[in-house]
């Protein structure tokens, strides 16, 4: 019997990436919900076996500018109260944190590019141990507080809260384990304005994707397999 997986996508190029074939191998039938276009409500999210909330270049707190976020937050909160398997990546992790009552705010700075994580003691005993030796892709400027009852798993020098887990089934990641390094050009095009404004050379990210991508994908797959096993 097929399992159902829903992925909430906020921009086309930030998709499931390397997670898509992994989920299919594990028996999941994957469907995307396009944020701001498709209906994202409690019933839709609650009926899925797995929900993955993907990234995007907007802030959780921008509900006045992007009203669909209010309904999305309510739907996420409903699912999390049911303790159903949910993975949040970047904006997705921030939305989950906000739905759990934690603060999400702009930091006024950005962390963009490939850099390693520092794992907390709890993180070293978690699925993230699979990626602690390889740089991961960061692309964020907002920061979430760790939700009440959740465990902080990772940090970087500029962002002390990089990952959290609330029990075995709810996982929030500020960074991008899902990104397919062979598709990094889509990210560089899609975020061209931000890269220009922040004076970040896309050639650096392109070269780091070439150097670190294959090993990161191997390690990220191992981490995600471990999470799928425990849910």
mmCIF file of C-alpha atoms in Angstrom:
data_model
loop_
_atom_site.group_PDB
_atom_site.id
_atom_site.type_symbol
_atom_site.label_atom_id
_atom_site.label_comp_id
_atom_site.label_asym_id
_atom_site.label_seq_id
_atom_site.Cartn_x
_atom_site.Cartn_y
_atom_site.Cartn_z
ATOM 1 C CA UNK A 1 0.000 0.000 0.000
ATOM 2 C CA UNK A 2 1.418 3.379 -1.036
ATOM 3 C CA UNK A 3 2.130 6.035 1.565
ATOM 4 C CA UNK A 4 1.259 9.658 0.850
ATOM 5 C CA UNK A 5 3.756 12.514 1.049
ATOM 6 C CA UNK A 6 2.861 16.180 0.571
ATOM 7 C CA UNK A 7 5.522 18.796 -0.115
ATOM 8 C CA UNK A 8 4.625 22.464 0.352
ATOM 9 C CA UNK A 9 6.623 24.412 -2.225
ATOM 10 C CA UNK A 10 7.050 28.196 -2.003
ATOM 11 C CA UNK A 11 9.253 28.743 -5.082
ATOM 12 C CA UNK A 12 9.675 26.276 -7.970
ATOM 13 C CA UNK A 13 13.424 25.726 -7.700
ATOM 14 C CA UNK A 14 13.380 24.904 -3.973
ATOM 15 C CA UNK A 15 11.866 21.465 -4.409
ATOM 16 C CA UNK A 16 12.397 18.060 -2.786
ATOM 17 C CA UNK A 17 15.668 17.602 -4.675
ATOM 18 C CA UNK A 18 17.425 14.426 -3.600
ATOM 19 C CA UNK A 19 14.552 13.567 -1.259
ATOM 20 C CA UNK A 20 12.147 12.871 -4.129
ATOM 21 C CA UNK A 21 13.735 9.609 -5.340
ATOM 22 C CA UNK A 22 14.408 8.539 -1.758
ATOM 23 C CA UNK A 23 10.737 8.935 -0.826
ATOM 24 C CA UNK A 24 9.656 7.048 -3.917
ATOM 25 C CA UNK A 25 12.044 4.209 -3.041
ATOM 26 C CA UNK A 26 10.435 4.073 0.405
ATOM 27 C CA UNK A 27 6.963 3.661 -1.046
ATOM 28 C CA UNK A 28 5.708 7.250 -0.860
ATOM 29 C CA UNK A 29 3.524 8.800 -3.525
ATOM 30 C CA UNK A 30 4.670 12.432 -3.663
ATOM 31 C CA UNK A 31 2.460 15.425 -4.431
ATOM 32 C CA UNK A 32 3.361 19.109 -4.328
ATOM 33 C CA UNK A 33 1.161 21.846 -2.915
ATOM 34 C CA UNK A 34 2.043 25.257 -4.344
ATOM 35 C CA UNK A 35 1.925 27.826 -1.534
ATOM 36 C CA UNK A 36 -0.293 30.781 -2.307
ATOM 37 C CA UNK A 37 -2.047 28.864 -5.097
ATOM 38 C CA UNK A 38 -3.242 25.498 -3.768
ATOM 39 C CA UNK A 39 -5.438 25.059 -0.715
ATOM 40 C CA UNK A 40 -3.315 24.265 2.319
ATOM 41 C CA UNK A 41 -5.636 23.494 5.211
ATOM 42 C CA UNK A 42 -5.765 21.260 8.274
ATOM 43 C CA UNK A 43 -7.634 18.463 6.537
ATOM 44 C CA UNK A 44 -5.264 18.325 3.578
ATOM 45 C CA UNK A 45 -2.125 18.232 5.711
ATOM 46 C CA UNK A 46 -3.659 16.037 8.388
ATOM 47 C CA UNK A 47 -4.502 13.242 5.973
ATOM 48 C CA UNK A 48 -0.957 12.829 4.611
ATOM 49 C CA UNK A 49 1.420 10.213 6.005
ATOM 50 C CA UNK A 50 4.325 12.671 5.645
ATOM 51 C CA UNK A 51 4.536 16.421 5.089
ATOM 52 C CA UNK A 52 7.679 18.269 3.971
ATOM 53 C CA UNK A 53 7.559 22.083 4.168
ATOM 54 C CA UNK A 54 10.158 23.567 1.843
ATOM 55 C CA UNK A 55 12.047 26.852 1.733
ATOM 56 C CA UNK A 56 11.377 30.234 0.202
ATOM 57 C CA UNK A 57 12.526 33.874 0.233
ATOM 58 C CA UNK A 58 9.761 35.295 2.463
ATOM 59 C CA UNK A 59 9.430 35.659 6.214
ATOM 60 C CA UNK A 60 7.011 33.878 8.538
ATOM 61 C CA UNK A 61 6.068 37.272 9.969
ATOM 62 C CA UNK A 62 5.090 38.762 6.577
ATOM 63 C CA UNK A 63 1.457 37.717 6.808
ATOM 64 C CA UNK A 64 0.308 41.217 5.835
ATOM 65 C CA UNK A 65 2.179 41.007 2.543
ATOM 66 C CA UNK A 66 1.511 37.287 1.983
ATOM 67 C CA UNK A 67 -1.881 36.496 3.585
ATOM 68 C CA UNK A 68 -1.793 32.809 2.592
ATOM 69 C CA UNK A 69 0.799 32.308 5.345
ATOM 70 C CA UNK A 70 -1.894 32.609 8.015
ATOM 71 C CA UNK A 71 -3.831 29.601 6.726
ATOM 72 C CA UNK A 72 -0.610 27.690 6.139
ATOM 73 C CA UNK A 73 0.492 28.320 9.728
ATOM 74 C CA UNK A 74 -2.873 27.147 11.080
ATOM 75 C CA UNK A 75 -2.710 23.972 9.005
ATOM 76 C CA UNK A 76 0.855 23.244 10.138
ATOM 77 C CA UNK A 77 -0.053 23.851 13.783
ATOM 78 C CA UNK A 78 -2.963 21.402 13.493
ATOM 79 C CA UNK A 79 -0.709 18.709 12.059
ATOM 80 C CA UNK A 80 2.001 19.245 14.664
ATOM 81 C CA UNK A 81 -0.547 18.928 17.469
ATOM 82 C CA UNK A 82 -1.285 15.482 16.065
ATOM 83 C CA UNK A 83 2.438 14.616 16.220
ATOM 84 C CA UNK A 84 2.424 13.393 12.628
ATOM 85 C CA UNK A 85 5.694 13.069 10.667
ATOM 86 C CA UNK A 86 6.671 16.541 9.485
ATOM 87 C CA UNK A 87 9.955 17.860 8.094
ATOM 88 C CA UNK A 88 10.603 21.590 7.739
ATOM 89 C CA UNK A 89 13.480 22.999 5.701
ATOM 90 C CA UNK A 90 14.608 26.635 6.035
ATOM 91 C CA UNK A 91 11.352 28.635 5.754
ATOM 92 C CA UNK A 92 9.580 25.349 6.487
ATOM 93 C CA UNK A 93 11.435 24.960 9.789
ATOM 94 C CA UNK A 94 10.638 28.581 10.625
ATOM 95 C CA UNK A 95 6.943 28.046 9.886
ATOM 96 C CA UNK A 96 6.916 24.975 12.108
ATOM 97 C CA UNK A 97 8.677 26.851 14.911
ATOM 98 C CA UNK A 98 6.152 29.696 14.695
ATOM 99 C CA UNK A 99 3.265 27.211 14.640
ATOM 100 C CA UNK A 100 4.712 25.724 17.853
ATOM 101 C CA UNK A 101 4.764 29.160 19.506
ATOM 102 C CA UNK A 102 8.447 30.040 19.036
ATOM 103 C CA UNK A 103 9.676 33.416 17.832
ATOM 104 C CA UNK A 104 10.913 33.833 14.261
ATOM 105 C CA UNK A 105 12.616 37.093 13.306
ATOM 106 C CA UNK A 106 14.949 38.682 10.794
ATOM 107 C CA UNK A 107 18.572 38.865 11.889
ATOM 108 C CA UNK A 108 19.576 41.636 9.491
ATOM 109 C CA UNK A 109 22.306 39.428 8.067
ATOM 110 C CA UNK A 110 22.516 36.344 5.878
ATOM 111 C CA UNK A 111 24.229 32.980 5.820
ATOM 112 C CA UNK A 112 24.504 31.874 2.198
ATOM 113 C CA UNK A 113 26.769 29.164 0.828
ATOM 114 C CA UNK A 114 28.366 25.914 1.912
ATOM 115 C CA UNK A 115 29.667 25.730 5.500
ATOM 116 C CA UNK A 116 29.887 23.059 8.207
ATOM 117 C CA UNK A 117 27.593 22.620 11.181
ATOM 118 C CA UNK A 118 28.582 22.315 14.813
ATOM 119 C CA UNK A 119 26.398 19.700 16.456
ATOM 120 C CA UNK A 120 25.204 19.938 20.037
ATOM 121 C CA UNK A 121 25.743 16.851 22.229
ATOM 122 C CA UNK A 122 22.157 15.849 21.426
ATOM 123 C CA UNK A 123 22.830 16.493 17.740
ATOM 124 C CA UNK A 124 25.838 14.191 17.808
ATOM 125 C CA UNK A 125 23.509 11.407 18.944
ATOM 126 C CA UNK A 126 20.956 12.237 16.244
ATOM 127 C CA UNK A 127 20.607 11.587 12.531
ATOM 128 C CA UNK A 128 22.639 14.773 11.900
ATOM 129 C CA UNK A 129 25.795 12.922 12.905
ATOM 130 C CA UNK A 130 25.768 11.688 9.301
ATOM 131 C CA UNK A 131 26.463 15.212 7.996
ATOM 132 C CA UNK A 132 28.742 16.672 10.648
ATOM 133 C CA UNK A 133 31.913 16.156 8.590
ATOM 134 C CA UNK A 134 30.721 17.831 5.379
ATOM 135 C CA UNK A 135 29.711 21.443 4.577
ATOM 136 C CA UNK A 136 25.959 21.876 4.088
ATOM 137 C CA UNK A 137 24.121 24.474 2.014
ATOM 138 C CA UNK A 138 22.885 27.514 3.947
ATOM 139 C CA UNK A 139 20.542 30.135 2.496
ATOM 140 C CA UNK A 140 18.791 32.135 5.195
ATOM 141 C CA UNK A 141 18.611 35.439 6.998
ATOM 142 C CA UNK A 142 15.837 34.754 9.507
ATOM 143 C CA UNK A 143 16.270 32.862 12.753
ATOM 144 C CA UNK A 144 13.886 30.719 14.794
ATOM 145 C CA UNK A 145 13.906 30.184 18.539
ATOM 146 C CA UNK A 146 13.820 26.555 19.631
ATOM 147 C CA UNK A 147 10.192 25.576 20.315
ATOM 148 C CA UNK A 148 9.230 24.599 23.850
ATOM 149 C CA UNK A 149 9.931 20.928 24.461
ATOM 150 C CA UNK A 150 12.121 20.570 21.361
ATOM 151 C CA UNK A 151 15.801 19.627 21.327
ATOM 152 C CA UNK A 152 18.412 21.916 19.751
ATOM 153 C CA UNK A 153 20.640 19.858 17.453
ATOM 154 C CA UNK A 154 23.058 22.159 15.598
ATOM 155 C CA UNK A 155 24.539 25.640 15.320
ATOM 156 C CA UNK A 156 26.904 27.783 13.267
ATOM 157 C CA UNK A 157 28.893 30.833 14.453
ATOM 158 C CA UNK A 158 26.286 33.316 13.228
ATOM 159 C CA UNK A 159 23.128 31.273 13.802
ATOM 160 C CA UNK A 160 22.967 29.385 17.107
ATOM 161 C CA UNK A 161 19.736 27.549 16.232
ATOM 162 C CA UNK A 162 20.207 25.495 13.085
ATOM 163 C CA UNK A 163 18.066 22.431 13.789
ATOM 164 C CA UNK A 164 15.569 21.059 16.279
ATOM 165 C CA UNK A 165 13.626 17.885 16.875
ATOM 166 C CA UNK A 166 10.371 17.507 18.776
ATOM 167 C CA UNK A 167 10.204 13.809 19.432
ATOM 168 C CA UNK A 168 11.098 11.338 16.685
ATOM 169 C CA UNK A 169 8.614 12.557 14.058
ATOM 170 C CA UNK A 170 8.996 16.355 13.933
ATOM 171 C CA UNK A 171 12.242 17.777 12.521
ATOM 172 C CA UNK A 172 13.181 21.345 11.593
ATOM 173 C CA UNK A 173 16.339 22.147 9.606
ATOM 174 C CA UNK A 174 17.493 25.696 8.872
ATOM 175 C CA UNK A 175 19.878 24.425 6.167
ATOM 176 C CA UNK A 176 19.285 22.507 2.936
ATOM 177 C CA UNK A 177 20.041 18.798 2.987
ATOM 178 C CA UNK A 178 17.573 18.295 0.156
ATOM 179 C CA UNK A 179 19.305 20.504 -2.422
ATOM 180 C CA UNK A 180 20.543 18.715 -5.541
ATOM 181 C CA UNK A 181 23.996 20.139 -6.289
ATOM 182 C CA UNK A 182 23.572 19.419 -9.999
ATOM 183 C CA UNK A 183 20.644 21.883 -9.978
ATOM 184 C CA UNK A 184 22.427 24.693 -8.096
ATOM 185 C CA UNK A 185 22.239 26.958 -11.154
ATOM 186 C CA UNK A 186 18.470 27.191 -10.632
ATOM 187 C CA UNK A 187 19.131 28.568 -7.136
ATOM 188 C CA UNK A 188 21.709 31.047 -8.413
ATOM 189 C CA UNK A 189 19.264 32.347 -11.021
ATOM 190 C CA UNK A 190 16.281 32.381 -8.676
ATOM 191 C CA UNK A 191 18.175 34.251 -5.952
ATOM 192 C CA UNK A 192 20.162 36.482 -8.335
ATOM 193 C CA UNK A 193 18.841 39.724 -6.813
ATOM 194 C CA UNK A 194 19.731 38.679 -3.263
ATOM 195 C CA UNK A 195 23.205 37.540 -4.286
ATOM 196 C CA UNK A 196 23.809 40.852 -6.030
ATOM 197 C CA UNK A 197 22.510 42.931 -3.116
ATOM 198 C CA UNK A 198 24.688 41.001 -0.659
ATOM 199 C CA UNK A 199 27.683 41.061 -3.020
ATOM 200 C CA UNK A 200 28.022 37.284 -3.001
ATOM 201 C CA UNK A 201 29.813 35.820 -6.021
ATOM 202 C CA UNK A 202 27.702 32.992 -7.499
ATOM 203 C CA UNK A 203 30.895 31.422 -8.838
ATOM 204 C CA UNK A 204 31.934 30.592 -5.253
ATOM 205 C CA UNK A 205 28.686 28.756 -4.530
ATOM 206 C CA UNK A 206 28.840 27.044 -7.919
ATOM 207 C CA UNK A 207 32.352 25.731 -7.238
ATOM 208 C CA UNK A 208 31.487 24.652 -3.674
ATOM 209 C CA UNK A 209 28.471 22.762 -5.024
ATOM 210 C CA UNK A 210 30.787 20.940 -7.432
ATOM 211 C CA UNK A 211 33.325 20.136 -4.686
ATOM 212 C CA UNK A 212 31.027 19.237 -1.797
ATOM 213 C CA UNK A 213 27.800 18.206 -3.516
ATOM 214 C CA UNK A 214 28.378 14.481 -4.110
ATOM 215 C CA UNK A 215 29.629 13.769 -0.585
ATOM 216 C CA UNK A 216 26.938 15.958 0.969
ATOM 217 C CA UNK A 217 24.240 14.127 -0.945
ATOM 218 C CA UNK A 218 25.574 10.761 0.210
ATOM 219 C CA UNK A 219 25.606 11.940 3.830
ATOM 220 C CA UNK A 220 22.249 13.718 3.551
ATOM 221 C CA UNK A 221 20.656 10.588 2.155
ATOM 222 C CA UNK A 222 22.000 8.594 5.114
ATOM 223 C CA UNK A 223 20.561 11.159 7.530
ATOM 224 C CA UNK A 224 17.161 11.170 5.863
ATOM 225 C CA UNK A 225 17.029 7.365 5.713
ATOM 226 C CA UNK A 226 17.592 7.330 9.465
ATOM 227 C CA UNK A 227 14.779 9.825 10.016
ATOM 228 C CA UNK A 228 12.374 7.932 7.771
ATOM 229 C CA UNK A 229 13.209 4.735 9.661
ATOM 230 C CA UNK A 230 12.371 6.325 13.023
ATOM 231 C CA UNK A 231 9.058 7.844 11.931
#
